[in-house]
Short mmCIF file of C-alpha atoms in Angstrom, two decimals:
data_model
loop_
_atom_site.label_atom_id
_atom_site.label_comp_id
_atom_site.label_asym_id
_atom_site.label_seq_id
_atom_site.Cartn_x
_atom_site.Cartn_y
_atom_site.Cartn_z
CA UNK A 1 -16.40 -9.79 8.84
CA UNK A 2 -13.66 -7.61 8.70
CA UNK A 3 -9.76 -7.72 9.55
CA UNK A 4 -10.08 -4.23 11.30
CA UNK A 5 -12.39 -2.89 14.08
CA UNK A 6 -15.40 -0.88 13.42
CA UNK A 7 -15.88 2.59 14.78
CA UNK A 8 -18.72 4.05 15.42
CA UNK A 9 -17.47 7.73 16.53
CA UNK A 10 -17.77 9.90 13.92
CA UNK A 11 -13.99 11.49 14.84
CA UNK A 12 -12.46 14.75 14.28
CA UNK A 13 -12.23 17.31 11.47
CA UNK A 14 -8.99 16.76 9.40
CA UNK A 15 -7.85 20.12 10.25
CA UNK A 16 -7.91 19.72 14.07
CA UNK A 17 -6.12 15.72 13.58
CA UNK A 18 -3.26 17.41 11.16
CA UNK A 19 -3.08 20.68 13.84
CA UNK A 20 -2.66 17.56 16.62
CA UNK A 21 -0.06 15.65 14.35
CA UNK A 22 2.30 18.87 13.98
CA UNK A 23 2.05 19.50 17.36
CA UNK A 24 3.44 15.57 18.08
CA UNK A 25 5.85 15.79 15.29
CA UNK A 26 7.71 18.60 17.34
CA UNK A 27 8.82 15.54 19.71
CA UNK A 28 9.74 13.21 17.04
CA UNK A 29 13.62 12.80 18.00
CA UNK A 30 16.23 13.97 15.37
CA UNK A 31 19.86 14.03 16.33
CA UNK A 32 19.97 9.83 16.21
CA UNK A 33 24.09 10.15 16.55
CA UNK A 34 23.95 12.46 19.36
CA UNK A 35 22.02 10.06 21.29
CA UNK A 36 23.49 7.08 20.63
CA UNK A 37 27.52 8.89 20.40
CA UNK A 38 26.24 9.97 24.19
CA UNK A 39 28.21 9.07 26.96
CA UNK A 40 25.13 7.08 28.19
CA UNK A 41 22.45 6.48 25.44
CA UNK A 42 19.76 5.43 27.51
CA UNK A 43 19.55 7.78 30.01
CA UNK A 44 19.86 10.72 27.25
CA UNK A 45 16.50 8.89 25.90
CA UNK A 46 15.44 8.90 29.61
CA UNK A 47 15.90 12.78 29.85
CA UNK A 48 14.14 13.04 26.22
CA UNK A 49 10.82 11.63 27.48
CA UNK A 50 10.98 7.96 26.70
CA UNK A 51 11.01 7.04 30.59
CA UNK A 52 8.87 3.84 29.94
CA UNK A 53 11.18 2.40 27.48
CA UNK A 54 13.98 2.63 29.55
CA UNK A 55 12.59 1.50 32.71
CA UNK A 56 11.21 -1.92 30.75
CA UNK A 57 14.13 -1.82 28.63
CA UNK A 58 12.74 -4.21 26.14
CA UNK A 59 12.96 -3.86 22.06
CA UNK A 60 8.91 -4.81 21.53
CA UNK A 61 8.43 -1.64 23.87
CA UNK A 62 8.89 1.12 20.59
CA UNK A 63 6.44 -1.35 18.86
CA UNK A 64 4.11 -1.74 21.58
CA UNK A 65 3.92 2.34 21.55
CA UNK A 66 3.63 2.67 17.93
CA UNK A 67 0.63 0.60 17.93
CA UNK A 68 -0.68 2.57 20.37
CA UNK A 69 0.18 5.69 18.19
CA UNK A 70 -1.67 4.08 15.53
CA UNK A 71 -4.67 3.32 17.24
CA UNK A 72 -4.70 7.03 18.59
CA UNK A 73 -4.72 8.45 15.00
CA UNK A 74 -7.34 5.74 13.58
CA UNK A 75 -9.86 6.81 16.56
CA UNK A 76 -9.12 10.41 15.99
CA UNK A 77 -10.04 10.06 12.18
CA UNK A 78 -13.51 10.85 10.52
CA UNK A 79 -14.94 9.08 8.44
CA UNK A 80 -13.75 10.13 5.31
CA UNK A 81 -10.14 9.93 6.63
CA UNK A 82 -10.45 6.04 8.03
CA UNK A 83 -11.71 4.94 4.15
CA UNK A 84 -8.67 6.04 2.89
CA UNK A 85 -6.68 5.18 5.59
CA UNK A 86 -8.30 1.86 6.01
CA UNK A 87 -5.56 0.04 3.64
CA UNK A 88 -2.62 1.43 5.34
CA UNK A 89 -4.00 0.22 9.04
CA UNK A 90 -5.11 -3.50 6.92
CA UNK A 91 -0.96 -3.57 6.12
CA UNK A 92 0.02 -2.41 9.69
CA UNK A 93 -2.32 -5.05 11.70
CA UNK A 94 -1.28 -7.97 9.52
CA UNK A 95 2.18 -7.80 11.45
CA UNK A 96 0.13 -7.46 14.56
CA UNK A 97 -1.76 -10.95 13.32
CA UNK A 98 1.50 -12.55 12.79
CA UNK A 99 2.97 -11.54 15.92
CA UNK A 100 0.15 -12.93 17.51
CA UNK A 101 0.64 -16.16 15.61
CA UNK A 102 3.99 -16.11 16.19
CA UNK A 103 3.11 -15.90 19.86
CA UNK A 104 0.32 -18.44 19.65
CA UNK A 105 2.36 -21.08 18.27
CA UNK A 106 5.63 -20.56 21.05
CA UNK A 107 2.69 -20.76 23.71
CA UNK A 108 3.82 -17.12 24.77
CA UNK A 109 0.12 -15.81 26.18
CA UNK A 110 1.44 -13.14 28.32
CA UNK A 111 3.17 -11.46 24.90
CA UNK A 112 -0.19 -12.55 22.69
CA UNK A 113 -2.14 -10.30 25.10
CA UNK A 114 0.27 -7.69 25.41
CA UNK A 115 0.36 -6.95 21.09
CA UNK A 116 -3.30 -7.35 20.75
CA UNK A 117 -4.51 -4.57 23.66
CA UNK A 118 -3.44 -1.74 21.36
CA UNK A 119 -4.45 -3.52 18.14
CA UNK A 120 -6.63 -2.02 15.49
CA UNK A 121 -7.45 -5.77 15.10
CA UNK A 122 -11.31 -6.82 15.26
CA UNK A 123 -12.76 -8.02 18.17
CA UNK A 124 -13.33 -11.05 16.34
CA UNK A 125 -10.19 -11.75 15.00
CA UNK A 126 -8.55 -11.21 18.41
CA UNK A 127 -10.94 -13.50 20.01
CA UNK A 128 -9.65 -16.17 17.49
CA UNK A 129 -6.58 -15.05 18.34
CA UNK A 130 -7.01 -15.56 22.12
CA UNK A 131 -9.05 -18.48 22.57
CA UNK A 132 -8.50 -20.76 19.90
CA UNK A 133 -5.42 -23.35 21.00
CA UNK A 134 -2.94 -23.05 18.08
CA UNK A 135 -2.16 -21.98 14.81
CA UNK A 136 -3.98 -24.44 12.57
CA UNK A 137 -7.19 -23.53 14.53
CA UNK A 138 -6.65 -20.39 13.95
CA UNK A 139 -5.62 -20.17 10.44
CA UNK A 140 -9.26 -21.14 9.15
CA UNK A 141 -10.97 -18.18 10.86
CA UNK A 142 -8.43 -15.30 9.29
CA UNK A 143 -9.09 -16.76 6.27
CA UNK A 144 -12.66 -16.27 6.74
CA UNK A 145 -11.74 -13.03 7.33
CA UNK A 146 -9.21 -12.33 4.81
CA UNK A 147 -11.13 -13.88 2.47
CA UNK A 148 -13.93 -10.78 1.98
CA UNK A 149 -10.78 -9.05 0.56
CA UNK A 150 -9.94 -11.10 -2.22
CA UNK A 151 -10.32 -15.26 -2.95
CA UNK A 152 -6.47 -15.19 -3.36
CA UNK A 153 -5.99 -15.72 0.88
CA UNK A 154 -7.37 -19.02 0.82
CA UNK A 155 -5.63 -22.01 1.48
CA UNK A 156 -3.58 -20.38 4.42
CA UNK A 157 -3.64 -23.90 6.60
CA UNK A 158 -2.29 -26.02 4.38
CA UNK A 159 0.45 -23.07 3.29
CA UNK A 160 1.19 -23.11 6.91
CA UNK A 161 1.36 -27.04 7.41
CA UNK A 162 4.53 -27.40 3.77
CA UNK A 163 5.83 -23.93 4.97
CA UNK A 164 5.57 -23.16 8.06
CA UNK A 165 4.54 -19.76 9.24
CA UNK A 166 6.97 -17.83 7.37
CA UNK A 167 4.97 -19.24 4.02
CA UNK A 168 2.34 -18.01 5.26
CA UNK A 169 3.38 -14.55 6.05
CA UNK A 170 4.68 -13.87 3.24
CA UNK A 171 1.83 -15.41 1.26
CA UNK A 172 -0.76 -12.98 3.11
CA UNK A 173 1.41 -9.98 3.01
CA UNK A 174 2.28 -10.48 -0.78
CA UNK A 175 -1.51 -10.75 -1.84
CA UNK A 176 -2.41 -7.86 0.66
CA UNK A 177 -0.28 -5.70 -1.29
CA UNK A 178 -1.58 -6.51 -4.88
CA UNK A 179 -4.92 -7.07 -3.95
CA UNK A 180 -4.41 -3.31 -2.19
CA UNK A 181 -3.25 -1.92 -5.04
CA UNK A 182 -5.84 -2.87 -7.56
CA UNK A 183 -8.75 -1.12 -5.54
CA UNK A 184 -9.57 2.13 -5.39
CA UNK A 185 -7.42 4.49 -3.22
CA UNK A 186 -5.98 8.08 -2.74
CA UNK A 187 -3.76 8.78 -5.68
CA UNK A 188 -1.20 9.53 -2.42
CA UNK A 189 -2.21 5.89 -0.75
CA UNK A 190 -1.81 4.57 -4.22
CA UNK A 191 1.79 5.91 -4.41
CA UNK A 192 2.46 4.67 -1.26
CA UNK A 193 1.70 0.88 -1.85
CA UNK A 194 3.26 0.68 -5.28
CA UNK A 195 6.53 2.12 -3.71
CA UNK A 196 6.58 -0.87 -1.28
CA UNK A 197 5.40 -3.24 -3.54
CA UNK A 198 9.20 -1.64 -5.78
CA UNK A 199 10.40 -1.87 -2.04
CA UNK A 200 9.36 -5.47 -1.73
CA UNK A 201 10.21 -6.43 -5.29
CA UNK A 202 13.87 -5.04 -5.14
CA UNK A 203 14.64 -6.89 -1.69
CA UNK A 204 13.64 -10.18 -3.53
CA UNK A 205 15.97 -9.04 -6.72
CA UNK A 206 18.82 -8.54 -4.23
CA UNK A 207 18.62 -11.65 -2.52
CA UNK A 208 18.19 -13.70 -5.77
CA UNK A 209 21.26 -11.76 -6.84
CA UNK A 210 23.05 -11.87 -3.89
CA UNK A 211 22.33 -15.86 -3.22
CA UNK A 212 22.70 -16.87 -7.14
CA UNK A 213 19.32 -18.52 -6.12
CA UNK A 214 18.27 -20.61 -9.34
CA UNK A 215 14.71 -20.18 -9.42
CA UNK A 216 13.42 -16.94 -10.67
CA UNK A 217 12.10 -14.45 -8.26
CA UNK A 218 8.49 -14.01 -7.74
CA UNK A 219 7.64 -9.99 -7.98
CA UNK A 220 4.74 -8.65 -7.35
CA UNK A 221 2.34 -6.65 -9.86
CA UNK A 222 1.23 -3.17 -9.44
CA UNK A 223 4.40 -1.42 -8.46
CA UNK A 224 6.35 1.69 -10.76
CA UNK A 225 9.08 -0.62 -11.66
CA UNK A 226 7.37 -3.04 -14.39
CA UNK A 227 7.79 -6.88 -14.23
CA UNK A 228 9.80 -7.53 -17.56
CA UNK A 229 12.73 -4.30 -15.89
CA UNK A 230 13.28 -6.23 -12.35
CA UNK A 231 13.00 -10.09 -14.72
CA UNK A 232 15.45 -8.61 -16.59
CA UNK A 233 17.66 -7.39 -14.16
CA UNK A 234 17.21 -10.79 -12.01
CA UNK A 235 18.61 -12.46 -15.18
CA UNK A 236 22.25 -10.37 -15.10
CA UNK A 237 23.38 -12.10 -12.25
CA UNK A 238 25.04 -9.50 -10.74
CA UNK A 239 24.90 -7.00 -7.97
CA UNK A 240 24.07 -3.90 -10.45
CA UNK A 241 20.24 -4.72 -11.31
CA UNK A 242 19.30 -4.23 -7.70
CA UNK A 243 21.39 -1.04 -7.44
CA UNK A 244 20.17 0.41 -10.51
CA UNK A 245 16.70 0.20 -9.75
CA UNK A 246 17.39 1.73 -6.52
CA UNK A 247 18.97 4.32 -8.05
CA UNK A 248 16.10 4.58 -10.38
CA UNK A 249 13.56 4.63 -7.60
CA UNK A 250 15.10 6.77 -4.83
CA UNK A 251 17.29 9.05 -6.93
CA UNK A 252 20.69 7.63 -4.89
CA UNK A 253 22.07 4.35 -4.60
CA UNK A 254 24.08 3.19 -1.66
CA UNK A 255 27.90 3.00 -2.25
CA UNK A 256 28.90 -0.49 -0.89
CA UNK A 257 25.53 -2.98 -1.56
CA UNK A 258 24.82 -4.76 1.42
CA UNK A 259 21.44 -6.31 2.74
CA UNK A 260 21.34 -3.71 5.38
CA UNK A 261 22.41 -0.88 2.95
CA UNK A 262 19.66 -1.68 0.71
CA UNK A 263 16.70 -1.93 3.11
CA UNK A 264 17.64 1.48 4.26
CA UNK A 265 17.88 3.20 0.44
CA UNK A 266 14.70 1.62 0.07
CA UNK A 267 13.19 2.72 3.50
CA UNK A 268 14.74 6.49 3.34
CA UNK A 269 13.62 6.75 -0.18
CA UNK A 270 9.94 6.39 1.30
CA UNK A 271 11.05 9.00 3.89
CA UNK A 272 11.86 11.14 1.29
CA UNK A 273 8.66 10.62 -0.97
CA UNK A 274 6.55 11.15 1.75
CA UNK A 275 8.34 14.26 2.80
CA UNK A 276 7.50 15.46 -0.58
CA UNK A 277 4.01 14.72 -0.04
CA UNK A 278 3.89 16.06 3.13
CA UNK A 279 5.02 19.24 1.74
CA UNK A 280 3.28 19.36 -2.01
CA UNK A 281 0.03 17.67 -1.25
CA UNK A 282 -2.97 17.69 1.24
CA UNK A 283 -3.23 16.33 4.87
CA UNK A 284 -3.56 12.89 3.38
CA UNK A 285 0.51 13.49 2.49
CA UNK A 286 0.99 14.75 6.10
CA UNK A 287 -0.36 12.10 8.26
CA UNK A 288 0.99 9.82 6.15
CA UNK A 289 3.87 11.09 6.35
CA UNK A 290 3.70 11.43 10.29
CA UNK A 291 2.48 7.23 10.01
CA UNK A 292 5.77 7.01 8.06
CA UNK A 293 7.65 8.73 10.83
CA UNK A 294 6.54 7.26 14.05
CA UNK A 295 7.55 4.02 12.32
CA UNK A 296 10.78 4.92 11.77
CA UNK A 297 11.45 6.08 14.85
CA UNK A 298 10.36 2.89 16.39
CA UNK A 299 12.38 1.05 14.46
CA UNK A 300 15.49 3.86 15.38
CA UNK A 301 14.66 3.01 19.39
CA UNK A 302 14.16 -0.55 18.64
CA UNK A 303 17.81 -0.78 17.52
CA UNK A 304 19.16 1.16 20.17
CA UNK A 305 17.38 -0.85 22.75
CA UNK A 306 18.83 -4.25 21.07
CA UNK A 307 21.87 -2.95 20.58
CA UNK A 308 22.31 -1.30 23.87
CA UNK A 309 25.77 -4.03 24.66
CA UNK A 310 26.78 -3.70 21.07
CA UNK A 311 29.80 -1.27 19.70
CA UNK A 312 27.84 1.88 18.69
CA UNK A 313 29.13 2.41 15.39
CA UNK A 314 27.13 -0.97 14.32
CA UNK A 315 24.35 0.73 16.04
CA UNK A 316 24.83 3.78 14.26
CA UNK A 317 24.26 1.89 10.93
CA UNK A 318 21.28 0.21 12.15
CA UNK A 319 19.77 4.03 12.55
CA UNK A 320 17.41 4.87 9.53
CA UNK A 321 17.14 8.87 8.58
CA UNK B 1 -37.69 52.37 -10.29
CA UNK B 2 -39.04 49.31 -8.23
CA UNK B 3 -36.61 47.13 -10.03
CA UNK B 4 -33.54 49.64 -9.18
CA UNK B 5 -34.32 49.13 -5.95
CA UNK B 6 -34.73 44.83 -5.66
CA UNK B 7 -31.41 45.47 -7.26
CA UNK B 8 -29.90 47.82 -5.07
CA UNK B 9 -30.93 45.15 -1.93
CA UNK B 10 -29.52 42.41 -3.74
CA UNK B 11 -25.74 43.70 -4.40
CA UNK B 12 -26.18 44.79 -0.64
CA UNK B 13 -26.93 41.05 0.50
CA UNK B 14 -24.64 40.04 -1.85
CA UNK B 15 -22.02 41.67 -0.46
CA UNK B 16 -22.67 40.75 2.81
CA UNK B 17 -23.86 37.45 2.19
CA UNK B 18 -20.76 36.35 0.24
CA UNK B 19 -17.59 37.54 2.95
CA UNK B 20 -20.00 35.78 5.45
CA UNK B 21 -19.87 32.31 3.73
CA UNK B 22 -16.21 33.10 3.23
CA UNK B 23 -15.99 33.64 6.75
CA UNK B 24 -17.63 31.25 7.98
CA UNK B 25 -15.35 28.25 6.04
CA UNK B 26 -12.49 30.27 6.78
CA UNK B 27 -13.23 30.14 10.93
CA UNK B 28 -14.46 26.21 10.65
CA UNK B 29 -11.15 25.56 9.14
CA UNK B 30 -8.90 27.71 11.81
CA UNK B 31 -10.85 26.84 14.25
CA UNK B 32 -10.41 23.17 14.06
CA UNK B 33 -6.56 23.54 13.22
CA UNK B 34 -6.85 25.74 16.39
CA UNK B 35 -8.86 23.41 18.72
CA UNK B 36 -5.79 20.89 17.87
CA UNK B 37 -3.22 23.10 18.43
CA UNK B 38 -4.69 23.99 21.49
CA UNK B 39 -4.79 20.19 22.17
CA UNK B 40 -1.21 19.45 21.72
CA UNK B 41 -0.29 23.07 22.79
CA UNK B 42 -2.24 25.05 25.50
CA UNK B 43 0.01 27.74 25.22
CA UNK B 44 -0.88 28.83 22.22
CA UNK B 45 -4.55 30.20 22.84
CA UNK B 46 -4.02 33.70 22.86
CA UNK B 47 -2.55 32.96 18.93
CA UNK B 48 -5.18 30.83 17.88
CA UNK B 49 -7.97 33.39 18.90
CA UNK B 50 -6.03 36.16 17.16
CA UNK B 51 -6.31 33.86 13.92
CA UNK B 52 -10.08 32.73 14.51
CA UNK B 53 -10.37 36.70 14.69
CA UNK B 54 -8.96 37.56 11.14
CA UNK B 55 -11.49 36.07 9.25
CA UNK B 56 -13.96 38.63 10.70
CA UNK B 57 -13.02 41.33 8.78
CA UNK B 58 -14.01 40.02 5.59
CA UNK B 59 -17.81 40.21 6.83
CA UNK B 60 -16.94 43.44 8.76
CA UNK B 61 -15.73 45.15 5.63
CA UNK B 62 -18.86 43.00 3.65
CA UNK B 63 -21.54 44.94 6.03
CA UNK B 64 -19.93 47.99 5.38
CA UNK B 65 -20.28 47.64 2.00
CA UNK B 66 -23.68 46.66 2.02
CA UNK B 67 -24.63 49.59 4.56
CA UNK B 68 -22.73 52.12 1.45
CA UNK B 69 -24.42 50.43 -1.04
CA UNK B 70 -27.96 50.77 1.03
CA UNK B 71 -27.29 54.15 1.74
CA UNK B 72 -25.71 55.87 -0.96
CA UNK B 73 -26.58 54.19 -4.22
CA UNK B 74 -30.06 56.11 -4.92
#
């Protein structure tokens, strides 16, 4: 069994799915300030195409169309592309799995249905997902699942039953990402998962440094930044570690060090890498770098959206480049 | 004299042969870069035919060769 649906269809020729990409990436919106500095934000997004998000006017609407993005690239893919692919879609659909377990365990069907139609998800897993009552029921089955992967993803019921759901999250995301990086990938997929595992591994050294937490922070192997640097740098006890290793990572480090200042170095330092790679490198660089994109700009809309009452300057800082 | 001659045929298909393979990965290439294009972009046909078209010369100019080479090297 396995986490993500099967395709038969053979797909597309890389050329013709990179041709298709640039042509999307023309519609990719780029002046965020101008939008949301407009006189009325949501109807400039109206007049820019995004109709449907306006008229539902809900945040999980950007996700909802992302996913669908997602899907539309994974089903135009050949072969060849999907393999190396595969591990980037794995990473994506475990936040569709803990949505859906998120939404199994508040009872919320209507929502459960609504993240899995677009899932990459297989049919499987989303039967689980669907039928099975709640989330210790459903636990056992993704671990079958998960399980193929690596041995490390057992135990997820009784994670969730001393931790709660949140253990459990970040139990399966953590061994996704260092079970992802020891197989064989794409020298550019490669890159890409040890730069969030650095991404995932500096968030942990802020918030140990920000929270004087006393136990040491669990970091992940397989990233550019080696364990003994970021053990190290948890051990200082101040703010710098984190912001050096940004620095180090991403080339710039943000002025005033703040949780939301740091998730966006961290996040527009990927932009930037993949820009790189987009340029330098194949079509693997490109449509990962168009992935990259359409997830930031879901994330840009989601904010908007949420913060459609708030003052816009706080929305302005929510905005990732 | 015989052997002249297999010769002679043989840098003619070569040089036919070769801009033809060329050719022929250069149009499967453009023309699924095109086909997308065209996807995302109708308006763009007359452009993308224009390209598929440029990689015709190279086996143009090849048969030319050949047809030299057939008829002039004795």
């Amino acid at each position: 069994m396995e986490l993500l649906r099967k395709i038969e269809d053979g797909g597309y020729p890389t050329e013709y799915l990179v041709a298709r990409i640039q042509g999307r990436s023309a519609a990719f919106l780029r002046d965020w300030d101008a939008l949301i500095f407009s006189p009325d934000p949501l109807a400039s997004l109206a007049a820019t195409g995004y109709r449907n998000i306006i008229a539902a006017r809900a945040e999980d609407i950007p996700w909802q169309r992302l996913a669908r993005e997602y899907e539309w690239v994974y089903l135009q893919m050949n072969s060849a592309l999907r393999r190396i692919f595969k591990p980037f879609f794995t990473h994506q659909e475990l936040r569709t799995l803990f949505l859906a377990l998120r939404y199994k365990r508040g009872n919320d069907e209507k929502r459960l249905q609504e993240v899995l139609l677009a899932s990459l998800l297989a049919k499987t897993v989303k039967t689980t997902l669907r039928d099975l009552p709640d989330v210790p029921a459903v636990l056992p089955e993704v671990e079958r699942v998960l399980i193929v992967m690596s041995p490390r993803f057992s135990g997820l019921e009784d994670l969730f039953l001393r931790g709660g759901l949140g253990a459990v999250e970040q139990h399966i995301t953590d061994t996704c990402l260092e079970h992802t990086v020891r197989s064989p990938l794409h020298p550019i997929m490669r890159g890409f998962f040890r730069r969030l595992i650095d991404m995932r591994n500096i968030m942990s050294l802020y918030k140990h440094q920000r929270w004087t937490m006393k136990d040491r922070p669990l970091f992940l192997r397989g990233g550019t930044i080696e364990e003994p640097v970021l053990t190290q740098a948890a051990g200082s006890r101040t703010g710098e570690g984190a912001s050096d290793l940004i620095a180090r990572l991403t080339g710039t480090a943000p002025e005033i060090i703040t949780p939301t200042s740091v998730e966006h170095a961290l996040i527009e330092g990927m932009t930037r890498l993949l820009k790189k790679e987009a340029r330098t490198a194949s079509e693997i660089g490109r449509i990962l770098q168009y992935l990259w994109q359409c997830f930031i700009e879901a994330r840009n809309l989601s904010a908007i959206l949420a913060g459609r009452d708030m003052d816009r300057e706080l929305v302005s800082q929510e905005i990732l480049s | 004299m015989e052997m002249q001659k297999v010769l002679i045929a043989f840098a003619a298909a070569l040089s036919i042969g070769l801009p033809a393979f060329a050719t022929a990965w250069a149009q499967s290439k453009i023309g699924a870069a095109g086909a997308g294009a065209l996807a995302e972009k109708p308006e763009l046909s007359g452009t993308i035919i224009i390209l598929l078209a440029i990689p015709e010369t190279m086996v143009i100019l090849g048969f030319v060769i050949a047809t030299m080479i057939l008829l002039t090297v004795k």
